[in-house]
Amino acid sequence: GVTFKVHRQNFSGTGQVSSAFGLDGGLMYRPNSDSPLLSGLSLGFHFQNLIRPQLKLGAYEDTLANRMSFGVMKSIPIGFSGKMNILLDYVQGQFEGGSIHAGAEYQFRDMGTVRLGFDRDAPAFGAGVSYQFVDIDYSFSNLSTDGEFNPSHRFSLTFNLGKSREEKIFLAEQERKEFERRLVERTKEEERQVRVEQHLENGRQFFAEKRYFDAYSEFQQVIANDPFNKEAKSMFDSSRAQIQSQFDQRQEQAIAQAIDKKLELENQKYVELHFERGKVFLDKNQFTDAMIQFNLALERSPDDPIILEAINTTQRRLNAEVSKLVSDARQEFQRGNFTDALRIVGEAMVLTPDVNELQGELQTLERRIKLQQYIIDGLALLELGEYEKALGVFEKALELDPTSQTIKEYYNKAKLNVDTKRERMSPDDERQHLVATEHFLAGRYEKALEIWKQLADKYPTNKKVQDAIKTTEDRIRRTK
């Protein structure tokens, strides 16, 4: 950063006035690192009067001296609510020797601070408290640069009007989250309205074509998305009435033409029972069960157009549901949610056990998801020093994709470490190690670390345990 400044000097005795332009410059660097050495580190440099102001009153010219400062600060967390800032400055002026300033500050939340330091070999002390919008501070130090004056006590009272920087950042973050929430809700509402309108239009068209079961299914989906849609409710009831009317006519015709009317009556009751069950399952989007019931009805009434239409409608909705599941699985895969993606693929495969084309697409997606999950699990095991398990995982990955050079590199790395000599643990302790590994893979790092540290007390030279502790501690630091 840079600071532009204008100096103005006025000598009242002679009425002379002089002005001059000056410039200060500074740099600050904070490494973005999880390393214990670099985390919380700040480096700074300040050059005062980089462009030196030249003030001239009459024949006399006064050029302000420049001054350079170098500083470093290390922030160290103390417990869960405090931190210690250690600071060191070196100052070198154009006409003055170099001087060192050092100090430390303990800060507890945003409630209070305690400071202690040395300025040109003179002690300095300070403390402050904050409450709501009021800051009270006390300091004891020497204000003079040459030590001509005695140290002084200073008290300050600060009123913070308006919101702090942290509060503004927090409020901005809350506003962003609220905006995203409203955007998601608005998007979902728009998608819901599109679905309602699409199903409503399809239902109208099917009803006009006298495809009453298709119309019944479409209006049922409208009601599922918009329970108070009067048109959908009315058309749904009309479609259901038409279906029942046609169904009753078919039954009466079949009974009238039958030789054994009692047997045919029982047969038609069987057909109606399974047809109604199929409708219930279809309303619940349980397509496989609905298809089973409709086919049972069709066995007793092979040429019934209503049952055939119900089967076609169920198949059409089943295909639409599977297509949606495939799309959802791809989105979860792209987001890195591999477990959810696999679950969704599994749901889709259950719905389409006999569709070869769709099964091929689902199997390809499942293979990609499993491959990515194997790589993630293998790398996690590799970090923990579980080289045998990592080797097994990468072997499974290579079975899915034998040509992947990346997987081959991971496989070779695990294989090189398999024969590393380690201190052997007892079977009970090996089981404890496996429990800790499960905690680590589930993200319960503190619990895993606790178990591994207990094992380290018994097996201080075991490389597997030591590697696991180091990896877990690094992971905990990165997640804080």
C-alpha positions as a Python dict, from the first residue, in 0.01 Angstrom:
ca = {
    (1, 'G'): (0, 0, 0),
    (2, 'V'): (99, 363, -42),
    (3, 'T'): (7, 685, 137),
    (4, 'F'): (15, 1020, -39),
    (5, 'K'): (54, 1317, 193),
    (6, 'V'): (90, 1694, 178),
    (7, 'H'): (293, 1885, 439),
    (8, 'R'): (209, 2250, 499),
    (9, 'Q'): (422, 2481, 712),
    (10, 'N'): (318, 2831, 818),
    (11, 'F'): (551, 3074, 1001),
    (12, 'S'): (328, 3338, 1158),
    (13, 'G'): (614, 3577, 1237),
    (14, 'T'): (695, 3647, 874),
    (15, 'G'): (376, 3519, 714),
    (16, 'Q'): (572, 3269, 509),
    (17, 'V'): (395, 2950, 398),
    (18, 'S'): (545, 2634, 243),
    (19, 'S'): (389, 2312, 115),
    (20, 'A'): (545, 1986, -3),
    (21, 'F'): (433, 1651, -136),
    (22, 'G'): (544, 1319, 21),
    (23, 'L'): (485, 948, -16),
    (24, 'D'): (499, 652, 224),
    (25, 'G'): (499, 288, 113),
    (26, 'G'): (444, -43, 283),
    (27, 'L'): (409, -414, 224),
    (28, 'M'): (253, -694, 429),
    (29, 'Y'): (271, -1067, 361),
    (30, 'R'): (77, -1341, 536),
    (31, 'P'): (159, -1695, 411),
    (32, 'N'): (-148, -1905, 340),
    (33, 'S'): (-14, -2228, 486),
    (34, 'D'): (-113, -2499, 733),
    (35, 'S'): (250, -2549, 833),
    (36, 'P'): (310, -2502, 1209),
    (37, 'L'): (596, -2265, 1125),
    (38, 'L'): (416, -2045, 871),
    (39, 'S'): (61, -2055, 1006),
    (40, 'G'): (-28, -1727, 1179),
    (41, 'L'): (287, -1553, 1053),
    (42, 'S'): (284, -1191, 926),
    (43, 'L'): (575, -1002, 770),
    (44, 'G'): (574, -626, 718),
    (45, 'F'): (789, -350, 572),
    (46, 'H'): (728, 26, 594),
    (47, 'F'): (924, 303, 422),
    (48, 'Q'): (839, 648, 561),
    (49, 'N'): (907, 941, 326),
    (50, 'L'): (982, 725, 25),
    (51, 'I'): (943, 1055, -157),
    (52, 'R'): (1089, 1308, 87),
    (53, 'P'): (888, 1630, 135),
    (54, 'Q'): (1099, 1946, 89),
    (55, 'L'): (971, 2246, 283),
    (56, 'K'): (1121, 2588, 205),
    (57, 'L'): (1072, 2905, 407),
    (58, 'G'): (1264, 3186, 250),
    (59, 'A'): (1625, 3083, 188),
    (60, 'Y'): (1606, 2785, 419),
    (61, 'E'): (1509, 2440, 287),
    (62, 'D'): (1412, 2156, 519),
    (63, 'T'): (1398, 1803, 371),
    (64, 'L'): (1232, 1546, 596),
    (65, 'A'): (1437, 1234, 666),
    (66, 'N'): (1324, 891, 561),
    (67, 'R'): (1280, 593, 788),
    (68, 'M'): (1249, 218, 729),
    (69, 'S'): (1081, -40, 951),
    (70, 'F'): (1086, -419, 924),
    (71, 'G'): (850, -628, 1136),
    (72, 'V'): (740, -984, 1198),
    (73, 'M'): (451, -1119, 1403),
    (74, 'K'): (366, -1476, 1498),
    (75, 'S'): (18, -1554, 1627),
    (76, 'I'): (-6, -1867, 1845),
    (77, 'P'): (-345, -2006, 1956),
    (78, 'I'): (-377, -2053, 2332),
    (79, 'G'): (-655, -2290, 2431),
    (80, 'F'): (-988, -2248, 2256),
    (81, 'S'): (-1047, -1878, 2316),
    (82, 'G'): (-714, -1700, 2332),
    (83, 'K'): (-406, -1629, 2126),
    (84, 'M'): (-57, -1494, 2184),
    (85, 'N'): (93, -1247, 1937),
    (86, 'I'): (473, -1220, 1944),
    (87, 'L'): (612, -915, 1761),
    (88, 'L'): (958, -796, 1662),
    (89, 'D'): (1042, -469, 1480),
    (90, 'Y'): (1366, -321, 1351),
    (91, 'V'): (1370, 52, 1272),
    (92, 'Q'): (1646, 233, 1080),
    (93, 'G'): (1632, 609, 1021),
    (94, 'Q'): (1834, 821, 780),
    (95, 'F'): (2002, 1015, 1059),
    (96, 'E'): (1958, 773, 1346),
    (97, 'G'): (2095, 432, 1435),
    (98, 'G'): (1894, 114, 1416),
    (99, 'S'): (1670, 16, 1705),
    (100, 'I'): (1485, -301, 1799),
    (101, 'H'): (1135, -316, 1942),
    (102, 'A'): (993, -642, 2077),
    (103, 'G'): (678, -738, 2256),
    (104, 'A'): (406, -990, 2317),
    (105, 'E'): (30, -954, 2342),
    (106, 'Y'): (-218, -1201, 2486),
    (107, 'Q'): (-569, -1162, 2352),
    (108, 'F'): (-870, -1337, 2505),
    (109, 'R'): (-1152, -1352, 2254),
    (110, 'D'): (-1251, -993, 2181),
    (111, 'M'): (-1284, -907, 2547),
    (112, 'G'): (-937, -803, 2660),
    (113, 'T'): (-564, -786, 2592),
    (114, 'V'): (-243, -774, 2795),
    (115, 'R'): (80, -638, 2639),
    (116, 'L'): (444, -646, 2749),
    (117, 'G'): (750, -534, 2554),
    (118, 'F'): (1077, -344, 2525),
    (119, 'D'): (1132, -24, 2330),
    (120, 'R'): (1499, 87, 2307),
    (121, 'D'): (1576, -123, 2615),
    (122, 'A'): (1297, 50, 2809),
    (123, 'P'): (1008, -163, 2935),
    (124, 'A'): (658, -107, 2805),
    (125, 'F'): (331, -243, 2934),
    (126, 'G'): (-32, -220, 2837),
    (127, 'A'): (-374, -372, 2890),
    (128, 'G'): (-721, -316, 2755),
    (129, 'V'): (-1077, -436, 2785),
    (130, 'S'): (-1367, -418, 2541),
    (131, 'Y'): (-1736, -425, 2618),
    (132, 'Q'): (-1996, -383, 2347),
    (133, 'F'): (-1898, -57, 2171),
    (134, 'V'): (-1656, 77, 2438),
    (135, 'D'): (-1278, 11, 2457),
    (136, 'I'): (-1074, 108, 2764),
    (137, 'D'): (-696, 93, 2730),
    (138, 'Y'): (-394, 164, 2949),
    (139, 'S'): (-27, 180, 2847),
    (140, 'F'): (306, 259, 3011),
    (141, 'S'): (596, 351, 2782),
    (142, 'N'): (841, 623, 2681),
    (143, 'L'): (704, 843, 2406),
    (144, 'S'): (1038, 1007, 2321),
    (145, 'T'): (1267, 839, 2070),
    (146, 'D'): (1587, 951, 2241),
    (147, 'G'): (1485, 874, 2600),
    (148, 'E'): (1497, 1238, 2714),
    (149, 'F'): (1163, 1214, 2895),
    (150, 'N'): (1045, 979, 3163),
    (151, 'P'): (797, 703, 3076),
    (152, 'S'): (435, 808, 3093),
    (153, 'H'): (103, 650, 3179),
    (154, 'R'): (-167, 682, 2916),
    (155, 'F'): (-536, 601, 2936),
    (156, 'S'): (-773, 598, 2642),
    (157, 'L'): (-1146, 557, 2605),
    (158, 'T'): (-1277, 464, 2260),
    (159, 'F'): (-1637, 454, 2146),
    (160, 'N'): (-1688, 234, 1840),
    (161, 'L'): (-1982, 382, 1654),
    (162, 'G'): (-2128, 161, 1388),
    (163, 'K'): (-2047, -202, 1317),
    (164, 'S'): (-1698, -347, 1341),
    (165, 'R'): (-1520, -499, 1044),
    (166, 'E'): (-1584, -850, 1181),
    (167, 'E'): (-1953, -773, 1231),
    (168, 'K'): (-1980, -639, 877),
    (169, 'I'): (-1811, -950, 740),
    (170, 'F'): (-2043, -1172, 946),
    (171, 'L'): (-2353, -982, 833),
    (172, 'A'): (-2237, -991, 472),
    (173, 'E'): (-2188, -1366, 499),
    (174, 'Q'): (-2534, -1406, 652),
    (175, 'E'): (-2685, -1195, 374),
    (176, 'R'): (-2505, -1408, 115),
    (177, 'K'): (-2638, -1729, 269),
    (178, 'E'): (-2989, -1584, 290),
    (179, 'F'): (-2969, -1472, -73),
    (180, 'E'): (-2855, -1819, -179),
    (181, 'R'): (-3135, -1977, 26),
    (182, 'R'): (-3395, -1751, -137),
    (183, 'L'): (-3242, -1818, -478),
    (184, 'V'): (-3263, -2194, -423),
    (185, 'E'): (-3621, -2164, -300),
    (186, 'R'): (-3715, -1943, -593),
    (187, 'T'): (-3550, -2185, -835),
    (188, 'K'): (-3731, -2479, -676),
    (189, 'E'): (-4059, -2288, -691),
    (190, 'E'): (-4005, -2205, -1058),
    (191, 'E'): (-3922, -2569, -1130),
    (192, 'R'): (-4234, -2678, -938),
    (193, 'Q'): (-4453, -2441, -1138),
    (194, 'V'): (-4302, -2570, -1463),
    (195, 'R'): (-4373, -2929, -1356),
    (196, 'V'): (-4730, -2842, -1261),
    (197, 'E'): (-4797, -2668, -1591),
    (198, 'Q'): (-4635, -2948, -1793),
    (199, 'H'): (-4831, -3226, -1621),
    (200, 'L'): (-5150, -3022, -1642),
    (201, 'E'): (-5106, -2970, -2016),
    (202, 'N'): (-5024, -3338, -2069),
    (203, 'G'): (-5331, -3437, -1869),
    (204, 'R'): (-5559, -3211, -2074),
    (205, 'Q'): (-5422, -3358, -2397),
    (206, 'F'): (-5455, -3719, -2279),
    (207, 'F'): (-5810, -3656, -2159),
    (208, 'A'): (-5905, -3505, -2496),
    (209, 'E'): (-5760, -3815, -2666),
    (210, 'K'): (-5963, -4035, -2428),
    (211, 'R'): (-5645, -4182, -2282),
    (212, 'Y'): (-5799, -4162, -1940),
    (213, 'F'): (-5541, -4357, -1743),
    (214, 'D'): (-5259, -4138, -1880),
    (215, 'A'): (-5468, -3832, -1791),
    (216, 'Y'): (-5537, -3976, -1444),
    (217, 'S'): (-5161, -4022, -1387),
    (218, 'E'): (-5072, -3670, -1505),
    (219, 'F'): (-5337, -3500, -1291),
    (220, 'Q'): (-5225, -3707, -992),
    (221, 'Q'): (-4872, -3567, -1037),
    (222, 'V'): (-5013, -3213, -1055),
    (223, 'I'): (-5191, -3266, -723),
    (224, 'A'): (-4870, -3407, -569),
    (225, 'N'): (-4693, -3080, -657),
    (226, 'D'): (-4989, -2845, -606),
    (227, 'P'): (-5248, -2995, -365),
    (228, 'F'): (-5487, -2699, -403),
    (229, 'N'): (-5504, -2697, -783),
    (230, 'K'): (-5880, -2700, -849),
    (231, 'E'): (-5857, -2785, -1218),
    (232, 'A'): (-5629, -3082, -1152),
    (233, 'K'): (-5860, -3214, -880),
    (234, 'S'): (-6165, -3183, -1102),
    (235, 'M'): (-5997, -3345, -1403),
    (236, 'F'): (-5847, -3615, -1179),
    (237, 'D'): (-6194, -3709, -1055),
    (238, 'S'): (-6330, -3705, -1411),
    (239, 'S'): (-6047, -3927, -1536),
    (240, 'R'): (-6096, -4171, -1250),
    (241, 'A'): (-6471, -4183, -1320),
    (242, 'Q'): (-6409, -4257, -1690),
    (243, 'I'): (-6161, -4532, -1599),
    (244, 'Q'): (-6409, -4689, -1360),
    (245, 'S'): (-6689, -4662, -1615),
    (246, 'Q'): (-6484, -4835, -1885),
    (247, 'F'): (-6364, -5094, -1637),
    (248, 'D'): (-6720, -5171, -1526),
    (249, 'Q'): (-6836, -5201, -1888),
    (250, 'R'): (-6556, -5447, -1964),
    (251, 'Q'): (-6645, -5651, -1658),
    (252, 'E'): (-7015, -5661, -1741),
    (253, 'Q'): (-6937, -5761, -2100),
    (254, 'A'): (-6700, -6036, -1989),
    (255, 'I'): (-6951, -6175, -1738),
    (256, 'A'): (-7234, -6161, -1993),
    (257, 'Q'): (-7030, -6358, -2249),
    (258, 'A'): (-6901, -6614, -2000),
    (259, 'I'): (-7043, -6964, -1980),
    (260, 'D'): (-6964, -6995, -1609),
    (261, 'K'): (-7081, -6656, -1488),
    (262, 'K'): (-6996, -6722, -1123),
    (263, 'L'): (-6639, -6811, -1213),
    (264, 'E'): (-6608, -6507, -1437),
    (265, 'L'): (-6741, -6284, -1159),
    (266, 'E'): (-6466, -6409, -927),
    (267, 'N'): (-6216, -6359, -1206),
    (268, 'Q'): (-6322, -5998, -1256),
    (269, 'K'): (-6302, -5932, -882),
    (270, 'Y'): (-5944, -6062, -894),
    (271, 'V'): (-5864, -5830, -1187),
    (272, 'E'): (-6019, -5529, -1014),
    (273, 'L'): (-5834, -5603, -689),
    (274, 'H'): (-5490, -5607, -852),
    (275, 'F'): (-5574, -5315, -1079),
    (276, 'E'): (-5667, -5099, -778),
    (277, 'R'): (-5353, -5209, -594),
    (278, 'G'): (-5147, -5110, -896),
    (279, 'K'): (-5305, -4764, -896),
    (280, 'V'): (-5217, -4720, -527),
    (281, 'F'): (-4855, -4818, -587),
    (282, 'L'): (-4836, -4589, -890),
    (283, 'D'): (-4968, -4296, -686),
    (284, 'K'): (-4681, -4359, -441),
    (285, 'N'): (-4424, -4377, -726),
    (286, 'Q'): (-4361, -4745, -642),
    (287, 'F'): (-4334, -4835, -1009),
    (288, 'T'): (-4203, -5190, -981),
    (289, 'D'): (-4481, -5294, -743),
    (290, 'A'): (-4739, -5119, -962),
    (291, 'M'): (-4611, -5305, -1269),
    (292, 'I'): (-4640, -5639, -1086),
    (293, 'Q'): (-5002, -5570, -988),
    (294, 'F'): (-5105, -5453, -1335),
    (295, 'N'): (-4948, -5760, -1496),
    (296, 'L'): (-5132, -5987, -1253),
    (297, 'A'): (-5455, -5818, -1361),
    (298, 'L'): (-5356, -5851, -1728),
    (299, 'E'): (-5306, -6227, -1693),
    (300, 'R'): (-5679, -6268, -1619),
    (301, 'S'): (-5789, -6002, -1871),
    (302, 'P'): (-5528, -6010, -2152),
    (303, 'D'): (-5691, -5765, -2394),
    (304, 'D'): (-5818, -5505, -2150),
    (305, 'P'): (-5718, -5164, -2298),
    (306, 'I'): (-5735, -4988, -1960),
    (307, 'I'): (-5487, -5233, -1804),
    (308, 'L'): (-5259, -5211, -2108),
    (309, 'E'): (-5270, -4832, -2087),
    (310, 'A'): (-5189, -4852, -1714),
    (311, 'I'): (-4883, -5067, -1788),
    (312, 'N'): (-4763, -4826, -2059),
    (313, 'T'): (-4816, -4527, -1829),
    (314, 'T'): (-4623, -4696, -1549),
    (315, 'Q'): (-4337, -4777, -1785),
    (316, 'R'): (-4329, -4420, -1914),
    (317, 'R'): (-4314, -4275, -1563),
    (318, 'L'): (-4057, -4536, -1463),
    (319, 'N'): (-3828, -4431, -1748),
    (320, 'A'): (-3871, -4064, -1654),
    (321, 'E'): (-3785, -4139, -1291),
    (322, 'V'): (-3474, -4337, -1390),
    (323, 'S'): (-3358, -4055, -1618),
    (324, 'K'): (-3397, -3813, -1328),
    (325, 'L'): (-3199, -4045, -1097),
    (326, 'V'): (-2920, -4072, -1354),
    (327, 'S'): (-2905, -3692, -1378),
    (328, 'D'): (-2900, -3659, -998),
    (329, 'A'): (-2623, -3920, -969),
    (330, 'R'): (-2410, -3733, -1222),
    (331, 'Q'): (-2455, -3408, -1030),
    (332, 'E'): (-2355, -3574, -700),
    (333, 'F'): (-2055, -3729, -873),
    (334, 'Q'): (-1942, -3390, -1004),
    (335, 'R'): (-1979, -3243, -653),
    (336, 'G'): (-1762, -3520, -509),
    (337, 'N'): (-2048, -3682, -314),
    (338, 'F'): (-1957, -4033, -428),
    (339, 'T'): (-2153, -4219, -159),
    (340, 'D'): (-2475, -4036, -252),
    (341, 'A'): (-2403, -4088, -621),
    (342, 'L'): (-2362, -4464, -571),
    (343, 'R'): (-2681, -4478, -364),
    (344, 'I'): (-2878, -4301, -638),
    (345, 'V'): (-2732, -4528, -907),
    (346, 'G'): (-2834, -4828, -697),
    (347, 'E'): (-3191, -4696, -677),
    (348, 'A'): (-3198, -4651, -1055),
    (349, 'M'): (-3063, -5002, -1119),
    (350, 'V'): (-3331, -5154, -894),
    (351, 'L'): (-3596, -4982, -1104),
    (352, 'T'): (-3456, -5104, -1439),
    (353, 'P'): (-3324, -5459, -1398),
    (354, 'D'): (-3416, -5566, -1752),
    (355, 'V'): (-3340, -5255, -1963),
    (356, 'N'): (-3005, -5338, -2124),
    (357, 'E'): (-2935, -4995, -2274),
    (358, 'L'): (-3006, -4812, -1950),
    (359, 'Q'): (-2824, -5076, -1747),
    (360, 'G'): (-2512, -5015, -1956),
    (361, 'E'): (-2524, -4641, -1889),
    (362, 'L'): (-2580, -4696, -1517),
    (363, 'Q'): (-2297, -4949, -1494),
    (364, 'T'): (-2059, -4704, -1664),
    (365, 'L'): (-2154, -4432, -1416),
    (366, 'E'): (-2125, -4676, -1125),
    (367, 'R'): (-1777, -4779, -1241),
    (368, 'R'): (-1661, -4415, -1258),
    (369, 'I'): (-1796, -4342, -911),
    (370, 'K'): (-1638, -4653, -758),
    (371, 'L'): (-1307, -4572, -924),
    (372, 'Q'): (-1302, -4222, -776),
    (373, 'Q'): (-1399, -4356, -433),
    (374, 'Y'): (-1120, -4617, -448),
    (375, 'I'): (-865, -4345, -524),
    (376, 'I'): (-981, -4127, -233),
    (377, 'D'): (-984, -4420, 13),
    (378, 'G'): (-646, -4544, -111),
    (379, 'L'): (-483, -4203, -69),
    (380, 'A'): (-627, -4170, 283),
    (381, 'L'): (-487, -4512, 376),
    (382, 'L'): (-155, -4419, 218),
    (383, 'E'): (-137, -4108, 437),
    (384, 'L'): (-205, -4321, 744),
    (385, 'G'): (76, -4563, 657),
    (386, 'E'): (-172, -4846, 591),
    (387, 'Y'): (25, -4956, 288),
    (388, 'E'): (-115, -5312, 262),
    (389, 'K'): (-474, -5186, 268),
    (390, 'A'): (-391, -4904, 26),
    (391, 'L'): (-232, -5161, -206),
    (392, 'G'): (-550, -5368, -200),
    (393, 'V'): (-766, -5064, -276),
    (394, 'F'): (-547, -4955, -568),
    (395, 'E'): (-555, -5313, -702),
    (396, 'K'): (-936, -5289, -714),
    (397, 'A'): (-906, -4950, -887),
    (398, 'L'): (-672, -5097, -1149),
    (399, 'E'): (-922, -5375, -1217),
    (400, 'L'): (-1173, -5105, -1313),
    (401, 'D'): (-923, -4896, -1513),
    (402, 'P'): (-603, -5090, -1598),
    (403, 'T'): (-468, -4810, -1821),
    (404, 'S'): (-468, -4528, -1563),
    (405, 'Q'): (-111, -4405, -1510),
    (406, 'T'): (-213, -4211, -1199),
    (407, 'I'): (-351, -4522, -1028),
    (408, 'K'): (-41, -4719, -1129),
    (409, 'E'): (180, -4457, -961),
    (410, 'Y'): (-23, -4477, -639),
    (411, 'Y'): (-14, -4857, -658),
    (412, 'N'): (366, -4862, -697),
    (413, 'K'): (408, -4617, -408),
    (414, 'A'): (202, -4839, -180),
    (415, 'K'): (387, -5149, -296),
    (416, 'L'): (727, -4995, -218),
    (417, 'N'): (621, -4937, 142),
    (418, 'V'): (455, -5274, 200),
    (419, 'D'): (780, -5442, 308),
    (420, 'T'): (881, -5163, 545),
    (421, 'K'): (979, -5314, 881),
    (422, 'R'): (758, -5207, 1169),
    (423, 'E'): (727, -5297, 1532),
    (424, 'R'): (458, -5566, 1550),
    (425, 'M'): (151, -5507, 1763),
    (426, 'S'): (-60, -5760, 1949),
    (427, 'P'): (-387, -5875, 1786),
    (428, 'D'): (-591, -5667, 2033),
    (429, 'D'): (-388, -5356, 1956),
    (430, 'E'): (-415, -5423, 1583),
    (431, 'R'): (-793, -5420, 1629),
    (432, 'Q'): (-767, -5087, 1813),
    (433, 'H'): (-562, -4955, 1522),
    (434, 'L'): (-839, -5058, 1281),
    (435, 'V'): (-1097, -4884, 1501),
    (436, 'A'): (-888, -4564, 1491),
    (437, 'T'): (-861, -4594, 1112),
    (438, 'E'): (-1240, -4614, 1084),
    (439, 'H'): (-1273, -4302, 1301),
    (440, 'F'): (-1022, -4120, 1075),
    (441, 'L'): (-1200, -4215, 751),
    (442, 'A'): (-1531, -4099, 904),
    (443, 'G'): (-1380, -3759, 994),
    (444, 'R'): (-1365, -3822, 1370),
    (445, 'Y'): (-1001, -3711, 1392),
    (446, 'E'): (-988, -3634, 1766),
    (447, 'K'): (-1115, -3981, 1856),
    (448, 'A'): (-870, -4147, 1615),
    (449, 'L'): (-580, -3943, 1755),
    (450, 'E'): (-669, -4042, 2112),
    (451, 'I'): (-650, -4415, 2026),
    (452, 'W'): (-325, -4383, 1828),
    (453, 'K'): (-155, -4190, 2107),
    (454, 'Q'): (-245, -4468, 2348),
    (455, 'L'): (-89, -4719, 2108),
    (456, 'A'): (219, -4497, 2069),
    (457, 'D'): (282, -4522, 2443),
    (458, 'K'): (309, -4901, 2404),
    (459, 'Y'): (484, -4905, 2064),
    (460, 'P'): (698, -4590, 2043),
    (461, 'T'): (895, -4713, 1739),
    (462, 'N'): (602, -4839, 1535),
    (463, 'K'): (617, -4642, 1210),
    (464, 'K'): (256, -4717, 1122),
    (465, 'V'): (130, -4560, 1444),
    (466, 'Q'): (367, -4262, 1424),
    (467, 'D'): (269, -4191, 1064),
    (468, 'A'): (-99, -4211, 1159),
    (469, 'I'): (-51, -3964, 1445),
    (470, 'K'): (136, -3717, 1222),
    (471, 'T'): (-126, -3738, 947),
    (472, 'T'): (-415, -3695, 1191),
    (473, 'E'): (-256, -3396, 1366),
    (474, 'D'): (-200, -3230, 1028),
    (475, 'R'): (-562, -3298, 931),
    (476, 'I'): (-690, -3149, 1260),
    (477, 'R'): (-484, -2832, 1205),
    (478, 'R'): (-620, -2793, 853),
    (479, 'T'): (-980, -2831, 964),
    (480, 'K'): (-961, -2570, 1241),
}
